[in-house]
Coordinates of C-alpha atoms and ligand atoms in Angstrom, one line a residue:
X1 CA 50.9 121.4 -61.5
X2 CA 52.0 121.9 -58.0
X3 CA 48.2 122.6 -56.6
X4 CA 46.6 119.7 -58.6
X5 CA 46.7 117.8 -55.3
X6 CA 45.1 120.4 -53.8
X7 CA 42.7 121.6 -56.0
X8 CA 42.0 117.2 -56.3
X9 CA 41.2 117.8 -52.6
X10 CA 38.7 120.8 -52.7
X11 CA 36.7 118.9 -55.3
X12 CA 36.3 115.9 -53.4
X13 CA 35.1 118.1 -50.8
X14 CA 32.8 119.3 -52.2
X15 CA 31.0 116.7 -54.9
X16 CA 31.8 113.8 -52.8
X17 CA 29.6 115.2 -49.7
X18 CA 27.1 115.2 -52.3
X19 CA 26.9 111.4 -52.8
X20 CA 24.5 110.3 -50.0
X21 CA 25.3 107.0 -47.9
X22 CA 22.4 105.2 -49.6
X23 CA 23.8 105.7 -53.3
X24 CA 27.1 104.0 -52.0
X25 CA 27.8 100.0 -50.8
X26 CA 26.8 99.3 -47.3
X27 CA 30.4 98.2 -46.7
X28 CA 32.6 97.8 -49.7
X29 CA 35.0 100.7 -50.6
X30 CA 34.3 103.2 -53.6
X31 CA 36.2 106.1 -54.6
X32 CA 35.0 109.1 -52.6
X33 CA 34.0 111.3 -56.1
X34 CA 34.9 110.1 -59.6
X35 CA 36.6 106.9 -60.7
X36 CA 38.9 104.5 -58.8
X37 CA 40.7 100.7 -60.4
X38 CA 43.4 99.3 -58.6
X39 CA 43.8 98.9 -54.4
X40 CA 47.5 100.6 -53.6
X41 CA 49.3 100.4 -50.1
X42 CA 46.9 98.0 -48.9
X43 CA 49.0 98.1 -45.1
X44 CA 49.0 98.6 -41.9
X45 CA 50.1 101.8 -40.7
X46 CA 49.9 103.1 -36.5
X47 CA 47.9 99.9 -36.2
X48 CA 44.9 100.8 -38.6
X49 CA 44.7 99.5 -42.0
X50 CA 44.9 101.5 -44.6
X51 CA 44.1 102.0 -48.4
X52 CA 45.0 103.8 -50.8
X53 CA 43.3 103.7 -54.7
X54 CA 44.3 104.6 -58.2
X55 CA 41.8 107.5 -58.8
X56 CA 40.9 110.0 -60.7
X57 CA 38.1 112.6 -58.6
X58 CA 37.1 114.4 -61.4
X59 CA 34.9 111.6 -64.2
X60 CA 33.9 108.3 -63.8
X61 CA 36.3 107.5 -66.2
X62 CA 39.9 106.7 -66.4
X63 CA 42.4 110.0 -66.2
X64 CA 46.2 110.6 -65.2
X65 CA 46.4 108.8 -62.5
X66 CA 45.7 110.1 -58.3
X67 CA 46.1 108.1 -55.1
X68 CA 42.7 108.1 -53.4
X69 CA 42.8 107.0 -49.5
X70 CA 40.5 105.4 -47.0
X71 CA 41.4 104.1 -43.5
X72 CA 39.9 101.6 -41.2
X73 CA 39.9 99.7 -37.8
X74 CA 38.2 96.9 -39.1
X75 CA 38.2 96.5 -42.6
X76 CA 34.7 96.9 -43.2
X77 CA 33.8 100.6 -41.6
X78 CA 36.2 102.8 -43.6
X79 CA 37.2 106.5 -43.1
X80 CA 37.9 108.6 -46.1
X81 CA 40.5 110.9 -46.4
X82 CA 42.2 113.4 -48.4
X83 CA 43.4 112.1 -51.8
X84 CA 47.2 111.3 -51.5
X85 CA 49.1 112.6 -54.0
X86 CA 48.1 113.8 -57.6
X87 CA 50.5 113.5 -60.9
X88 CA 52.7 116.8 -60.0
X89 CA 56.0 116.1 -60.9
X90 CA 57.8 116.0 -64.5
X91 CA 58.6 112.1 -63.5
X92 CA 54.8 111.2 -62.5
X93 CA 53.1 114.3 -65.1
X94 CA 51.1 111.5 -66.7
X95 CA 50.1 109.3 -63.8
X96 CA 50.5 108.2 -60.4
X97 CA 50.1 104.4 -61.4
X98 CA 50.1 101.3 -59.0
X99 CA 52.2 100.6 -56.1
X100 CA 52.1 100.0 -52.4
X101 CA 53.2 100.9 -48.4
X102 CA 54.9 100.2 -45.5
X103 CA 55.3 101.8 -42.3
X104 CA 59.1 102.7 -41.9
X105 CA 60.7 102.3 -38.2
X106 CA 61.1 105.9 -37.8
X107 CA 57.5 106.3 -37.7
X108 CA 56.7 107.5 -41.3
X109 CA 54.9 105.7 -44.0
X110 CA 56.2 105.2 -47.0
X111 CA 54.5 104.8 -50.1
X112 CA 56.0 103.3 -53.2
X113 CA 54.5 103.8 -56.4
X114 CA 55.1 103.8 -60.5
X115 CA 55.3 107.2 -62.0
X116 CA 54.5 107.4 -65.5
X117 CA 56.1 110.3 -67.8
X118 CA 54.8 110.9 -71.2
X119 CA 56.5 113.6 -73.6
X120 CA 55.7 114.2 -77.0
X121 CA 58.2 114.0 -79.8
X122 CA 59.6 116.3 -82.3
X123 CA 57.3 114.5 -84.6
X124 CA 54.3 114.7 -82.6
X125 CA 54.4 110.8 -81.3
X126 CA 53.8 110.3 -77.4
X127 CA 56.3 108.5 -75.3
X128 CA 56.4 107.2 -71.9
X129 CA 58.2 105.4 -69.7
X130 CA 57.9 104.3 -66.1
X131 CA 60.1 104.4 -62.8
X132 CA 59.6 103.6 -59.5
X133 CA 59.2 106.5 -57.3
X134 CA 58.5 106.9 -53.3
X135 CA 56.9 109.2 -50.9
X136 CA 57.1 110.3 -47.3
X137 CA 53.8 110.8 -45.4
X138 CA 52.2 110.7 -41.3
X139 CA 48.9 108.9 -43.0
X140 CA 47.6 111.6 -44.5
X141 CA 49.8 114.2 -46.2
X142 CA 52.6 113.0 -48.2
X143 CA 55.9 114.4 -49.8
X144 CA 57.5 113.1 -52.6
X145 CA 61.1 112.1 -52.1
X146 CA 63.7 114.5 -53.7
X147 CA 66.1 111.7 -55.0
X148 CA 63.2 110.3 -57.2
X149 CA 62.7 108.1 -59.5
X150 CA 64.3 105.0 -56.5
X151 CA 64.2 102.6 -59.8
X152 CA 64.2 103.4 -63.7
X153 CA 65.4 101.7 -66.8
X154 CA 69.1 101.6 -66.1
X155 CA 68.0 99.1 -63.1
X156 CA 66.4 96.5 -65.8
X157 CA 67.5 93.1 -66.9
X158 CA 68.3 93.0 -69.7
X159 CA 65.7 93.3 -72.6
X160 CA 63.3 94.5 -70.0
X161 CA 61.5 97.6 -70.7
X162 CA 61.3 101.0 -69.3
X163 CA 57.8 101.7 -71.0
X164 CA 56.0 98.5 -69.0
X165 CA 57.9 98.6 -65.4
X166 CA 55.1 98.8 -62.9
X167 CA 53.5 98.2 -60.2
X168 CA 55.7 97.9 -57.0
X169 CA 54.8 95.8 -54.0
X170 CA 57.7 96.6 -51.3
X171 CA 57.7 93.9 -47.7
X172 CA 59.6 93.8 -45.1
X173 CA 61.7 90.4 -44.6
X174 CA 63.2 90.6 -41.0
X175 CA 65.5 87.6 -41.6
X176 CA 67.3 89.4 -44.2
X177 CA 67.1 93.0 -42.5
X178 CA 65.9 94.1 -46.3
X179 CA 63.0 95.5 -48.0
X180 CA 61.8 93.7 -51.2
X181 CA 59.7 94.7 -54.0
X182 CA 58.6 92.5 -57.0
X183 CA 57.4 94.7 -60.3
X184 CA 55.7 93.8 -62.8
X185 CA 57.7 94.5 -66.2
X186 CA 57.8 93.3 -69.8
X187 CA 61.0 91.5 -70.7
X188 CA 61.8 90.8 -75.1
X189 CA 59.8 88.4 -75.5
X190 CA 56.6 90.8 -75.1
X191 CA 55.0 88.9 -72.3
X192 CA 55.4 89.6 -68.7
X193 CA 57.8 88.9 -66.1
X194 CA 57.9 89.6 -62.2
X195 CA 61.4 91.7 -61.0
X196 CA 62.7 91.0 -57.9
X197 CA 64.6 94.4 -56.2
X198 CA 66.2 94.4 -52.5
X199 CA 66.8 97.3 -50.3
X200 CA 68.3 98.6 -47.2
X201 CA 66.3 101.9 -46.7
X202 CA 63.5 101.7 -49.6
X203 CA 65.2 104.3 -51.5
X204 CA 68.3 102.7 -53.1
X205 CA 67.5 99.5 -55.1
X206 CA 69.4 96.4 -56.3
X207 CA 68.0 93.8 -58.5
X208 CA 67.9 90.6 -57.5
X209 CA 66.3 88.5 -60.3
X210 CA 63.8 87.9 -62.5
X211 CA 61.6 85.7 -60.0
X212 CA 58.7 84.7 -62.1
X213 CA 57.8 84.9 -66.3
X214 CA 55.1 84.6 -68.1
X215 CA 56.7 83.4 -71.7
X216 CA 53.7 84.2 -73.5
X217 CA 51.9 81.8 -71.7
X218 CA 49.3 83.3 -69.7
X219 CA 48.4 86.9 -71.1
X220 CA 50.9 88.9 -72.1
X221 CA 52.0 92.4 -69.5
X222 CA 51.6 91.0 -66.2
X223 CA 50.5 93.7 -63.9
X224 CA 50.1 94.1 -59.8
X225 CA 52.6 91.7 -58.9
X226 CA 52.2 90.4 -55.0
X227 CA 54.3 87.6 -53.4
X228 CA 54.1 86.6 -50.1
X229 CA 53.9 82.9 -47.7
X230 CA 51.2 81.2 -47.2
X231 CA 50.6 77.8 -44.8
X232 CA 54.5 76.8 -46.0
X233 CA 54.4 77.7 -49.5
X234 CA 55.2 80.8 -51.4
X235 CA 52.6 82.5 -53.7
X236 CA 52.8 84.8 -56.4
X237 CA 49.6 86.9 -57.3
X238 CA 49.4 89.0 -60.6
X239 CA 47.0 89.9 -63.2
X240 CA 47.9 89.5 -66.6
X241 CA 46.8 91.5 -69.5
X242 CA 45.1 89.9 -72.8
X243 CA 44.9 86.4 -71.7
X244 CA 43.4 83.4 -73.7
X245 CA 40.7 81.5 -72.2
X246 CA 41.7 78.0 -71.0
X247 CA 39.0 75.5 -70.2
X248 CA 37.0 77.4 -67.2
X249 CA 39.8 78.4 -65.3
X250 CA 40.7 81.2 -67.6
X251 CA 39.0 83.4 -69.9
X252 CA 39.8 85.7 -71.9
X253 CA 40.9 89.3 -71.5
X254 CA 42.5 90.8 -68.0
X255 CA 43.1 87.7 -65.7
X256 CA 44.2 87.2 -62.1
X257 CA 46.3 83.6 -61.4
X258 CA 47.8 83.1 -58.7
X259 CA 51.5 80.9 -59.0
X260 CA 52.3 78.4 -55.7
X261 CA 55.8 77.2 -56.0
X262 CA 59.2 76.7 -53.8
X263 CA 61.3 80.3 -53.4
X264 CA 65.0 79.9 -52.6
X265 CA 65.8 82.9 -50.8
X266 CA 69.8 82.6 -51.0
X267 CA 69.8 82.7 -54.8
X268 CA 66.1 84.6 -55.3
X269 CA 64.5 81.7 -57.8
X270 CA 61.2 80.7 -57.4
X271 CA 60.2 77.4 -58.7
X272 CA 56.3 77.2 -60.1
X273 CA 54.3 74.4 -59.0
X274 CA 50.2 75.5 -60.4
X275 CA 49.0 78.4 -61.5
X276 CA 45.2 78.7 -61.3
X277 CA 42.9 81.9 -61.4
X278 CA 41.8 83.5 -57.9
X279 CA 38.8 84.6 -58.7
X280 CA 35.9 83.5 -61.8
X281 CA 34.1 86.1 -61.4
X282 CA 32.7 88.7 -63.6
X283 CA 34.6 91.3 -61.8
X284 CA 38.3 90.8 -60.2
X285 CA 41.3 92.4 -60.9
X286 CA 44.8 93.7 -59.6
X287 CA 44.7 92.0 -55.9
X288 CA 47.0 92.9 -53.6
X289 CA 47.6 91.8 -49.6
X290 CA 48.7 92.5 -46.0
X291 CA 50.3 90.7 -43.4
X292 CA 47.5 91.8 -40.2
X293 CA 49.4 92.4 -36.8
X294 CA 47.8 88.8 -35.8
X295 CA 49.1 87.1 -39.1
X296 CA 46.4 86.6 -41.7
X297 CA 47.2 87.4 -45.3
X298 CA 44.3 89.5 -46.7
X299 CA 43.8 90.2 -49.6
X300 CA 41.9 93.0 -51.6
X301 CA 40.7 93.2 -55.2
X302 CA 39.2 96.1 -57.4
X303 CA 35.9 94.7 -58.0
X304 CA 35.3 95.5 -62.0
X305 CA 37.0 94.4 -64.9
X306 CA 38.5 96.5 -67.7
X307 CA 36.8 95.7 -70.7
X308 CA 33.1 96.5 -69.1
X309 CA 34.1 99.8 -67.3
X310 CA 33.6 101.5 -70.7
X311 CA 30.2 101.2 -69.9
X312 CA 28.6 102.0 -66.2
X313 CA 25.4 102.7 -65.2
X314 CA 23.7 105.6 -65.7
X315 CA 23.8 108.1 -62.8
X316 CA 26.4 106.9 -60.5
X317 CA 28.8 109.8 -59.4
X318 CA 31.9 107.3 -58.7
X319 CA 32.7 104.0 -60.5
X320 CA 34.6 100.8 -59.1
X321 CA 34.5 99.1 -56.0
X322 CA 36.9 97.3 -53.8
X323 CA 36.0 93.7 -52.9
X324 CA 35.4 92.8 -49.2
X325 CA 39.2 91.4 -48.1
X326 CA 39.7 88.1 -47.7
X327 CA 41.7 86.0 -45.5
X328 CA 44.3 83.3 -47.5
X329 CA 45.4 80.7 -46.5
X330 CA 46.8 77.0 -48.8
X331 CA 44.6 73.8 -48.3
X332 CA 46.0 70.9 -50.8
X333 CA 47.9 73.2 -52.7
X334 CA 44.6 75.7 -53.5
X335 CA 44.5 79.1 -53.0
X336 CA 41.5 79.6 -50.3
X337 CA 39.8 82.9 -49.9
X338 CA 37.0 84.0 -47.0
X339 CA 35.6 87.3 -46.2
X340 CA 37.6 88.7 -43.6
X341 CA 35.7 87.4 -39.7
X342 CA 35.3 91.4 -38.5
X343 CA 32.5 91.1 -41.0
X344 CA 30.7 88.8 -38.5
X345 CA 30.4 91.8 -35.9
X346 CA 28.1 93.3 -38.6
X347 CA 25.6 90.4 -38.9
X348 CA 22.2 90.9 -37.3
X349 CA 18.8 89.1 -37.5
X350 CA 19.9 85.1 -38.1
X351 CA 17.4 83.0 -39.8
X352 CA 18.0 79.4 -40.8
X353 CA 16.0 76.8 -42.6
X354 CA 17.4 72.9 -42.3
X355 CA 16.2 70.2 -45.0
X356 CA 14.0 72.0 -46.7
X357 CA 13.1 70.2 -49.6
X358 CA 13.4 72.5 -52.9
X359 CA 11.6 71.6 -56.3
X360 CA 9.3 74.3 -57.6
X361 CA 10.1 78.3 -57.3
X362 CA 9.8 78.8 -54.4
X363 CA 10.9 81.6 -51.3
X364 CA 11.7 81.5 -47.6
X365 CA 10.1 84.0 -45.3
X366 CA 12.2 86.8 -43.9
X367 CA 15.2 85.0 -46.9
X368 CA 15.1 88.4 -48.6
X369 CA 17.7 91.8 -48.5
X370 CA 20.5 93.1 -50.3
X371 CA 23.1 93.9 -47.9
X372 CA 23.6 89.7 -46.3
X373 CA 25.8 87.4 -45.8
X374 CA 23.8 84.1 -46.5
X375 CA 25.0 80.3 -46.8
X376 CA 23.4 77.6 -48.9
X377 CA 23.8 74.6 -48.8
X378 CA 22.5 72.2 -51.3
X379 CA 22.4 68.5 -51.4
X380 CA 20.5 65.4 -53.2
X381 CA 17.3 64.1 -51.8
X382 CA 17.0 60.1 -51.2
X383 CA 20.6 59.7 -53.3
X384 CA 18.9 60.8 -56.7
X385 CA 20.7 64.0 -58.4
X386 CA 18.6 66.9 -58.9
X387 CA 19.3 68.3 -62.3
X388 CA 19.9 71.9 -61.2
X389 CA 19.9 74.0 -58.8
X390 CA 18.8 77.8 -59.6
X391 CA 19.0 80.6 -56.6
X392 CA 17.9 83.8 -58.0
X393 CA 19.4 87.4 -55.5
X394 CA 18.1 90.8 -56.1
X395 CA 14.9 89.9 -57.7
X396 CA 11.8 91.6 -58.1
X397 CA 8.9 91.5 -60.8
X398 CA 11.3 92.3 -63.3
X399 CA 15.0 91.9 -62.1
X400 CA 17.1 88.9 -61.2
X401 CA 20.8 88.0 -60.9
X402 CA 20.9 83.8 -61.0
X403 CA 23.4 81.5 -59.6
X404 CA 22.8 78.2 -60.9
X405 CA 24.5 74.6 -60.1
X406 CA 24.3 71.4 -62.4
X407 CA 25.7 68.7 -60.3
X408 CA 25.9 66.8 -63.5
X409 CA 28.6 68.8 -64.8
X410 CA 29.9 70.5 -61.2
X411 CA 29.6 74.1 -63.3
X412 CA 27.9 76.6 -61.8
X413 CA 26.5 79.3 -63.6
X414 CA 26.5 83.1 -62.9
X415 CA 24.2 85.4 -64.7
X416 CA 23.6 88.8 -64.3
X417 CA 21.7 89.1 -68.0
X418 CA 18.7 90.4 -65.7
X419 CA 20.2 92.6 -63.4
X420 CA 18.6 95.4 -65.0
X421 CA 22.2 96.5 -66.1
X422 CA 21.2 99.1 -69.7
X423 CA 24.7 98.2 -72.2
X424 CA 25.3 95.0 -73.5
X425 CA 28.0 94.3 -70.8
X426 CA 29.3 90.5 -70.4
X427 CA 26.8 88.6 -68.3
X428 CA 27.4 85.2 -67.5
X429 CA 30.4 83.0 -65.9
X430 CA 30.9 79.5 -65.4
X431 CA 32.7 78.1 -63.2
X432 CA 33.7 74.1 -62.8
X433 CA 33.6 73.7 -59.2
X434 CA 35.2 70.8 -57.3
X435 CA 32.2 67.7 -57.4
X436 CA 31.0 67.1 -54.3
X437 CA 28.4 64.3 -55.0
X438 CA 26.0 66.6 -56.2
X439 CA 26.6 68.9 -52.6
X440 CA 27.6 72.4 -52.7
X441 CA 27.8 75.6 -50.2
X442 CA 28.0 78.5 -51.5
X443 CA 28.2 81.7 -49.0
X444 CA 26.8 84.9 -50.5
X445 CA 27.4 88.2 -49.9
X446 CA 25.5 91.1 -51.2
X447 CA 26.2 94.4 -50.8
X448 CA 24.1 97.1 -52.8
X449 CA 25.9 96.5 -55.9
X450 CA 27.4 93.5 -55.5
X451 CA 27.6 89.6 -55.3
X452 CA 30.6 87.6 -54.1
X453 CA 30.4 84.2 -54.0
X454 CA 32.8 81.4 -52.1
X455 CA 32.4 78.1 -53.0
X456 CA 32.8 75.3 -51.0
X457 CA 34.3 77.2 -47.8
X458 CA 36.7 79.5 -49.9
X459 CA 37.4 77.1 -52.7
X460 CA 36.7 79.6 -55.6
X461 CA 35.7 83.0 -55.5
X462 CA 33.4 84.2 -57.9
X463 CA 33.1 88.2 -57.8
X464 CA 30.7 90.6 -59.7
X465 CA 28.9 94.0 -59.5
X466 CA 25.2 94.3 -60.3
X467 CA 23.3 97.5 -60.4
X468 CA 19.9 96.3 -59.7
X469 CA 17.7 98.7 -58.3
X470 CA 17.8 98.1 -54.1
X471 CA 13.9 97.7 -54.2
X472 CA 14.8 94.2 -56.3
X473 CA 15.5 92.3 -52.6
X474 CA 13.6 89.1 -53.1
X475 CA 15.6 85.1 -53.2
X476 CA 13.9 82.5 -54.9
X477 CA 14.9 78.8 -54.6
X478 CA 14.2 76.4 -57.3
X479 CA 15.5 73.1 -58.4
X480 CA 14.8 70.7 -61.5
X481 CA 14.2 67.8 -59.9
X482 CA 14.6 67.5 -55.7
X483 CA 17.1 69.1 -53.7
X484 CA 17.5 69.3 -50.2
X485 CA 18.9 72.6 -49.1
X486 CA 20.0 74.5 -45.9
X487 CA 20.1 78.2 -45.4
X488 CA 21.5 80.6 -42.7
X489 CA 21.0 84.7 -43.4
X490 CA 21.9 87.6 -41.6
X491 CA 21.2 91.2 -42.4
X492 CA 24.5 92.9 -42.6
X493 CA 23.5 96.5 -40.9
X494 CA 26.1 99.2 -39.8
Ligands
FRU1 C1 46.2 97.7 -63.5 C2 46.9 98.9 -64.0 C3 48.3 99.0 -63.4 C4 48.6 100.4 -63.4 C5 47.2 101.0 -63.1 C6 47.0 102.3 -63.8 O1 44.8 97.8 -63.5 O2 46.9 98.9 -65.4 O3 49.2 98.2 -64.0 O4 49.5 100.8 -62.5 O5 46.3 100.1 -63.5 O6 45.8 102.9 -63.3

């Protein structure tokens, strides 16, 4: 056990050299070799950001659980490095789950993470359970701390449970000269619930309360717990497991909501105000943010959902994909979300079209490419409604992804049915925007393998992966009836 993290290390080495640039995003993280889910320690650390990734080098698949790591300047040129830490010890032998990092005033970085131990019973039957454990590193080689597990089951409210107690996000709150952490865990009543622990030194842990529950309301475990302010509020983030569909804003399966509400910090309550989802997409799950040295909350999400990584395209050497951070901030209460602005230093080649009138199929020259960041905006002609709007990305002949708008209704439509994707994966998303008089703007970006959409200046998010061949680089316009639509595209080239 003691060389898995380097023997992880040699074989990234080697097979993930192998993967050329060109079979990777332009600009959106992957796991070096193999598989990656969750974003961990999403931080700052010696002034660069880094993060870290639940990853395991050796399948595209799922496995006991690594900590893959990339660094960055900007956000959107990362560095890899050296996977992190690999499940070595008795208390993490099954998995080096979900957690986070801070840099600690003597220099070091810490990371916090879930360690997950499983043993097998007299009678053959596999147990776990889960503690909070931390480690010591300089930004690249880590040590697990000796006093670990910081946090197990005797630190639980109680009811909670030691098999479902994951997930730690540790902050820094200078008023209180403290570290926090929330953690997702699963209290009696089967459903989720968000712990609240205080430290002085990130190593010995009190709990506070139990700052958020789901009572079988939305989903059931609620995973990846954040919690953070934003423009004067607070704001939980989580993503809870086995939800139930609710109108458009939720559907079923592994969620993401976000919870605003009023946090009293003297007796560690938070009061809930709206819950709504962060991202419709196809592909969103387990968030998590940082505080930037100049004070934006960004957030990042693993682009792929759970129930259709069982089946990935054909090929690929690694599997999941980070989304491209976004900066938060409130407006009326909403959540908003838009790509971080260092990905503006990337964008080449502007082209815009003003009122062009859109009825038939129909393309714009030099409107074409699958690495952009492109902004439509679409609007009625004369005061009569066109009946919908259709913008098809990563066409060719044979392959489209569509993105369609029925001002009617306000839903817009995402389809990926002809992305050229070979399992019967699902497809489509609708998503009830906000009606605008039959106006909407929707800025694009595509990276190779993906399309993230934000509506209405950061509005809603919609997020999904498509595996179209890169030759499939077209954009086609159409509209039932007559639309009047502007467009502004740049090439996004590193
Ligand atoms: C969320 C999650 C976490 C867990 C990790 C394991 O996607 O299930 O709760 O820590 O993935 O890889």
């Amino acid at each position: 056990m003691e060389n898995s993290l380097n023997q992880a290390r040699n074989y990234e080495k080697i097979y993930g050299e192998q993967i050329r640039d060109s079979e990777r995003p332009l600009f959106h993280v992957v796991p070096y070799v193999g598989w990656m889910n969750d974003p961990n320690g999403f931080s700052v650390y010696k002034g660069e950001y880094h993060l870290f990734y639940q990853y395991y080098p050796y399948n595209t698949t799922w496995g006991p659980m690594y900590w893959g790591h990339v660094k960055s300047k900007d956000m959107i040129t990362w560095e890899w490095l050296p996977a992190a830490m690999a499940p070595d010890q008795k208390y993490d032998n099954a998995g080096c789950f979900s957690g986070s990092a801070i840099e600690l005033p003597d220099g070091r970085q810490l990371l916090m993470y879930t360690g997950v131990q499983e043993w097998k019973r007299e009678d053959g039957f596999r147990e776990s359970r889960q503690t909070q454990c931390v480690a010591f590193g300089d930004g690249k080689d880590y040590v697990k701390y000796e006093g670990n597990p910081v946090l197990s089951a005797k630190d639980l409210p109680e009811g909670g449970s030691e098999v479902d107690f994951r997930d730690p996000k540790i902050w820094w709150d200078e008023g209180k000269k403290s570290y926090f952490a929330v953690i997702g865990n699963r209290p009696a009543d089967g459903s989720g619930s968000i712990l609240l622990y205080r430290s002085h030194d990130a190593m010995h842990w009190e709990f506070c309360s139990v700052l958020e529950s789901c009572r079988n309301e939305y989903g059931l475990m609620w995973e990846c717990p954040d919690f953070f302010s934003l423009d004067g509020s607070s704001v939980i983030i989580t993503s809870p497991q086995d939800m139930l569909s609710i109108g458009y804003e939720f559907h079923n399966g592994n969620g993401n909501i976000y919870i605003t509400g009023e946090y009293d910090p003297l007796t560690f309550r938070f009061d809930r105000k709206e819950i709504h989802a962060i991202d419709y997409g196809l592909d969103f799950y387990a968030p998590q943010t940082l505080l930037s040295p100049d004070g934006r909350r960004i957030m990042i999400g693993w682009m792929q959902s759970w129930e259709s990584s069982h089946h990935q395209p054909q090929g690929k050497k690694w599997f999941g994909m980070m989304t491209i951070p976004r900066e938060l901030s409130l407006r009326n209460g909403r959540l908003i979300q838009e790509p971080i602005r260092e990905l503006e230093a990337y964008r080449r080649n502007r082209v815009s079209y003003h009122d062009v009138g859109v009825q038939d199929r129909m393309q714009l020259p030099s409107i074409s490419g699958r690495c952009i960041d492109m902004t439509v905006v679409v609007r009625p002609s004369g005061g009569r409604l066109y009946e919908k709007f259709h913008l098809k990305v990563a066409k060719d002949t044979r392959f489209y992804t569509s993105i369609t708008y029925n001002p009617g209704t306000s839903i817009l439509t995402f389809d990926r049915s002809h992305s050229g994707f070979r399992h019967d994966i699902l497809a489509t998303r609708k998503v009830l925007t906000r009606f605008r008089d039959g106006e909407i703007k929707l800025r694009i970006i595509l990276d190779r393998f993906s399309v993230e959409i934000f509506v209405n200046d950061g509005e809603q998010a919609v997020s999904s992966t498509i595996y179209t061949e890169q030759e499939a680089d077209s954009i086609s316009f159409e509209a039932n009836g007559m639309a009047i639509v502007d467009v502004e595209k740049y090439d996004i080239i590193k």
